[in-house]
mmCIF file of C-alpha atoms in Angstrom:
data_model
loop_
_atom_site.group_PDB
_atom_site.id
_atom_site.type_symbol
_atom_site.label_atom_id
_atom_site.label_comp_id
_atom_site.label_asym_id
_atom_site.label_seq_id
_atom_site.Cartn_x
_atom_site.Cartn_y
_atom_site.Cartn_z
ATOM 1 C CA MET N 1 -23.227 62.208 -31.313
ATOM 2 C CA LEU N 2 -20.634 60.458 -33.486
ATOM 3 C CA ALA N 3 -18.428 62.282 -35.960
ATOM 4 C CA LYS N 4 -15.178 61.642 -37.797
ATOM 5 C CA GLY N 5 -11.695 62.624 -36.788
ATOM 6 C CA ARG N 6 -8.434 61.595 -38.379
ATOM 7 C CA VAL N 7 -4.821 60.748 -37.776
ATOM 8 C CA ILE N 8 -2.834 63.656 -39.219
ATOM 9 C CA ALA N 9 0.683 62.243 -39.676
ATOM 10 C CA GLY N 10 2.837 59.142 -39.643
ATOM 11 C CA LYS N 11 2.127 55.516 -40.371
ATOM 12 C CA TYR N 12 -1.658 55.829 -40.027
ATOM 13 C CA ARG N 13 -1.927 59.260 -41.685
ATOM 14 C CA HIS N 14 -5.387 60.046 -43.087
ATOM 15 C CA ARG N 15 -6.991 57.077 -41.321
ATOM 16 C CA HIS N 16 -10.365 58.005 -39.945
ATOM 17 C CA LEU N 17 -11.200 57.918 -36.260
ATOM 18 C CA ILE N 18 -14.640 57.968 -34.774
ATOM 19 C CA ALA N 19 -14.977 61.038 -32.579
ATOM 20 C CA LEU N 20 -17.621 61.929 -30.032
ATOM 21 C CA PHE N 21 -19.222 65.318 -29.680
ATOM 22 C CA ASP N 22 -21.069 65.516 -26.381
ATOM 23 C CA GLU N 23 -20.910 67.311 -23.046
ATOM 24 C CA LYS N 24 -18.243 64.913 -21.699
ATOM 25 C CA THR N 25 -15.838 64.618 -24.626
ATOM 26 C CA ARG N 26 -13.768 67.281 -26.377
ATOM 27 C CA THR N 27 -12.000 66.453 -29.599
ATOM 28 C CA THR N 28 -8.504 67.887 -29.951
ATOM 29 C CA LYS N 29 -8.353 70.108 -33.019
ATOM 30 C CA ASP N 30 -5.882 69.176 -35.753
ATOM 31 C CA ARG N 31 -3.803 72.328 -35.298
ATOM 32 C CA VAL N 32 -3.454 71.628 -31.562
ATOM 33 C CA LYS N 33 -2.553 67.997 -32.279
ATOM 34 C CA GLU N 34 0.057 69.105 -34.813
ATOM 35 C CA ALA N 35 1.523 71.593 -32.332
ATOM 36 C CA ILE N 36 1.733 68.967 -29.589
ATOM 37 C CA PHE N 37 3.570 66.485 -31.768
ATOM 38 C CA SER N 38 5.843 69.129 -33.284
ATOM 39 C CA ALA N 39 6.876 70.067 -29.738
ATOM 40 C CA VAL N 40 7.424 66.450 -28.693
ATOM 41 C CA GLY N 41 9.327 65.772 -31.917
ATOM 42 C CA ASP N 42 11.500 62.726 -32.411
ATOM 43 C CA TYR N 43 11.514 61.975 -28.677
ATOM 44 C CA ILE N 44 8.440 59.827 -29.255
ATOM 45 C CA ASN N 45 10.205 57.248 -31.461
ATOM 46 C CA GLY N 46 10.343 53.830 -29.850
ATOM 47 C CA LYS N 47 8.848 55.030 -26.563
ATOM 48 C CA THR N 48 5.860 53.949 -24.495
ATOM 49 C CA VAL N 49 3.085 56.550 -24.400
ATOM 50 C CA LEU N 50 0.287 56.723 -21.835
ATOM 51 C CA ASP N 51 -2.926 58.434 -22.973
ATOM 52 C CA LEU N 52 -4.280 58.841 -19.447
ATOM 53 C CA PHE N 53 -7.720 60.277 -20.233
ATOM 54 C CA ALA N 54 -7.869 58.666 -23.656
ATOM 55 C CA GLY N 55 -11.374 59.554 -24.750
ATOM 56 C CA THR N 56 -11.505 58.297 -28.333
ATOM 57 C CA GLY N 57 -7.741 57.641 -28.316
ATOM 58 C CA ALA N 58 -6.914 60.316 -30.889
ATOM 59 C CA LEU N 59 -3.773 61.595 -29.143
ATOM 60 C CA GLY N 60 -2.392 58.178 -28.203
ATOM 61 C CA ILE N 61 -3.079 56.790 -31.680
ATOM 62 C CA GLU N 62 -1.401 59.864 -33.200
ATOM 63 C CA ALA N 63 1.645 59.146 -31.006
ATOM 64 C CA ILE N 64 1.785 55.542 -32.216
ATOM 65 C CA SER N 65 1.346 56.676 -35.812
ATOM 66 C CA ARG N 66 4.371 58.954 -35.334
ATOM 67 C CA GLY N 67 6.631 56.218 -33.993
ATOM 68 C CA ALA N 68 5.756 55.318 -30.399
ATOM 69 C CA ALA N 69 6.399 51.605 -29.877
ATOM 70 C CA HIS N 70 3.660 50.949 -27.337
ATOM 71 C CA GLY N 71 0.506 52.708 -26.175
ATOM 72 C CA ILE N 72 -1.383 52.579 -22.913
ATOM 73 C CA PHE N 73 -4.933 53.919 -22.956
ATOM 74 C CA CYS N 74 -7.154 54.651 -19.953
ATOM 75 C CA GLU N 75 -10.846 55.564 -20.216
ATOM 76 C CA ASN N 76 -13.661 55.096 -17.697
ATOM 77 C CA ASP N 77 -16.784 56.211 -19.580
ATOM 78 C CA SER N 78 -18.498 53.187 -21.171
ATOM 79 C CA LYS N 79 -19.783 54.977 -24.290
ATOM 80 C CA THR N 80 -16.408 56.583 -24.956
ATOM 81 C CA TYR N 81 -14.598 53.327 -24.177
ATOM 82 C CA ASP N 82 -16.607 51.570 -26.901
ATOM 83 C CA VAL N 83 -15.525 54.203 -29.434
ATOM 84 C CA LEU N 84 -11.914 53.932 -28.204
ATOM 85 C CA THR N 85 -11.837 50.152 -28.687
ATOM 86 C CA GLY N 86 -13.165 50.610 -32.221
ATOM 87 C CA ASN N 87 -10.509 53.209 -33.037
ATOM 88 C CA LEU N 88 -7.736 50.985 -31.682
ATOM 89 C CA GLN N 89 -8.590 48.294 -34.245
ATOM 90 C CA MET N 90 -6.511 50.170 -36.838
ATOM 91 C CA ILE N 91 -3.171 49.932 -35.055
ATOM 92 C CA GLU N 92 -0.733 47.048 -35.287
ATOM 93 C CA GLU N 93 1.515 48.096 -32.412
ATOM 94 C CA PRO N 94 0.997 46.614 -28.946
ATOM 95 C CA TYR N 95 -1.179 48.481 -26.493
ATOM 96 C CA ASN N 96 -2.807 48.080 -23.107
ATOM 97 C CA LEU N 97 -6.330 49.293 -22.498
ATOM 98 C CA TYR N 98 -7.802 50.076 -19.079
ATOM 99 C CA PHE N 99 -11.522 50.576 -18.530
ATOM 100 C CA GLU N 100 -11.310 52.229 -15.128
ATOM 101 C CA ASP N 101 -10.493 55.491 -13.406
ATOM 102 C CA TYR N 102 -7.022 56.860 -13.950
ATOM 103 C CA LYS N 103 -5.764 56.203 -10.399
ATOM 104 C CA SER N 104 -6.604 52.497 -10.642
ATOM 105 C CA ALA N 105 -4.950 52.282 -14.057
ATOM 106 C CA LEU N 106 -1.784 54.008 -12.807
ATOM 107 C CA ALA N 107 -1.487 51.371 -10.073
ATOM 108 C CA LYS N 108 -1.409 48.600 -12.709
ATOM 109 C CA ILE N 109 1.240 50.077 -15.019
ATOM 110 C CA LYS N 110 4.745 48.659 -14.766
ATOM 111 C CA PRO N 111 7.150 50.958 -12.868
ATOM 112 C CA ASN N 112 9.695 52.969 -14.896
ATOM 113 C CA SER N 113 8.025 52.044 -18.188
ATOM 114 C CA VAL N 114 6.355 55.197 -19.543
ATOM 115 C CA SER N 115 8.326 57.950 -21.298
ATOM 116 C CA ILE N 116 5.438 60.190 -22.388
ATOM 117 C CA VAL N 117 2.161 60.845 -20.583
ATOM 118 C CA ILE N 118 -0.632 62.662 -22.398
ATOM 119 C CA ILE N 119 -2.942 64.276 -19.857
ATOM 120 C CA ASP N 120 -6.102 65.701 -21.427
ATOM 121 C CA PRO N 121 -8.648 65.317 -18.627
ATOM 122 C CA PRO N 122 -12.144 66.711 -18.327
ATOM 123 C CA TYR N 123 -11.580 70.361 -17.454
ATOM 124 C CA ARG N 124 -13.144 70.005 -13.999
ATOM 125 C CA TYR N 125 -10.260 67.749 -12.860
ATOM 126 C CA ASP N 126 -7.395 69.117 -10.749
ATOM 127 C CA ILE N 127 -4.349 68.953 -13.038
ATOM 128 C CA ASP N 128 -1.878 69.246 -10.130
ATOM 129 C CA GLU N 129 -3.475 66.257 -8.402
ATOM 130 C CA ILE N 130 -3.257 64.221 -11.614
ATOM 131 C CA ILE N 131 0.429 65.079 -12.095
ATOM 132 C CA ASN N 132 1.179 64.216 -8.453
ATOM 133 C CA ASN N 133 -0.541 60.847 -8.896
ATOM 134 C CA VAL N 134 1.524 60.142 -12.033
ATOM 135 C CA PHE N 135 4.739 60.797 -10.093
ATOM 136 C CA LYS N 136 3.562 58.774 -7.057
ATOM 137 C CA ALA N 137 2.808 55.780 -9.299
ATOM 138 C CA LYS N 138 6.524 55.657 -10.284
ATOM 139 C CA ILE N 139 5.674 54.727 -13.879
ATOM 140 C CA LEU N 140 7.920 57.327 -15.517
ATOM 141 C CA THR N 141 11.272 56.539 -17.093
ATOM 142 C CA ASN N 142 14.292 58.604 -15.989
ATOM 143 C CA SER N 143 13.768 60.977 -18.914
ATOM 144 C CA TYR N 144 10.088 61.827 -19.330
ATOM 145 C CA THR N 145 7.661 64.160 -21.078
ATOM 146 C CA LEU N 146 4.232 65.196 -19.821
ATOM 147 C CA VAL N 147 1.813 66.722 -22.327
ATOM 148 C CA LEU N 148 -1.032 68.686 -20.747
ATOM 149 C CA GLU N 149 -4.102 69.911 -22.610
ATOM 150 C CA THR N 150 -6.165 72.144 -20.341
ATOM 151 C CA ASP N 151 -8.541 75.089 -20.286
ATOM 152 C CA LYS N 152 -6.253 77.185 -18.044
ATOM 153 C CA GLU N 153 -2.571 78.003 -18.153
ATOM 154 C CA TYR N 154 -0.593 75.520 -16.064
ATOM 155 C CA ALA N 155 0.996 77.395 -13.153
ATOM 156 C CA GLY N 156 2.801 74.519 -11.460
ATOM 157 C CA VAL N 157 6.524 74.029 -10.985
ATOM 158 C CA ILE N 158 8.231 70.647 -11.290
ATOM 159 C CA ASN N 159 11.790 70.113 -10.069
ATOM 160 C CA ASN N 160 14.393 69.288 -12.734
ATOM 161 C CA ALA N 161 11.951 69.987 -15.558
ATOM 162 C CA LYS N 162 11.679 72.401 -18.470
ATOM 163 C CA ILE N 163 8.201 73.712 -19.125
ATOM 164 C CA LYS N 164 6.977 75.160 -22.430
ATOM 165 C CA LYS N 165 3.515 76.658 -22.774
ATOM 166 C CA TYR N 166 1.359 77.259 -25.832
ATOM 167 C CA LYS N 167 -2.139 78.650 -26.335
ATOM 168 C CA TYR N 168 -4.519 77.845 -29.195
ATOM 169 C CA GLY N 169 -7.805 79.675 -28.812
ATOM 170 C CA LEU N 170 -9.206 78.532 -25.461
ATOM 171 C CA THR N 171 -6.885 75.516 -25.262
ATOM 172 C CA HIS N 172 -3.651 75.591 -23.270
ATOM 173 C CA VAL N 173 -0.926 73.061 -24.061
ATOM 174 C CA THR N 174 1.975 72.556 -21.676
ATOM 175 C CA ILE N 175 4.976 70.361 -22.470
ATOM 176 C CA ILE N 176 6.986 69.338 -19.411
ATOM 177 C CA ARG N 177 10.312 67.578 -19.981
ATOM 178 C CA GLY N 178 12.195 66.326 -16.991
ATOM 179 C CA GLU N 179 14.673 63.946 -15.455
ATOM 180 C CA LEU N 180 14.014 61.833 -12.388
#
């Protein structure tokens, strides 16, 4: 089922996004989105952001609206991908779009090019495995931020990283800032 979402701040503020409400796609609530981007702050300006499980692209588009210079979006569900491509029509900034599973997309991204990775996978995915694959792909810049949106509190430890955790209802948000 299609519904409307929106960009909440920045250049594309108040622009409408098409959102999906079905068993495969969860839409990030505005208050969670606001909390994520308040925590990431000005670090986003001029950076490349990877929306690894993009869904409708709401988080990656929000990042671009707030100053990210480039977006990379990965989605492998055809119905959701169609909505994502429609939502991306509003942005002027450059972006790359991958219609494939996240591991294949990671292999195609230029090394040392991504400063922020938004990881909001289907809840059945193993978050530790995803994070390990991001590190193995060597796509991160020396100073990086990982944004996790999950259904459980993240219990992992990452060397040389600061981890902040937030909870909004049933949603857990973890911000990991580190140096390689």
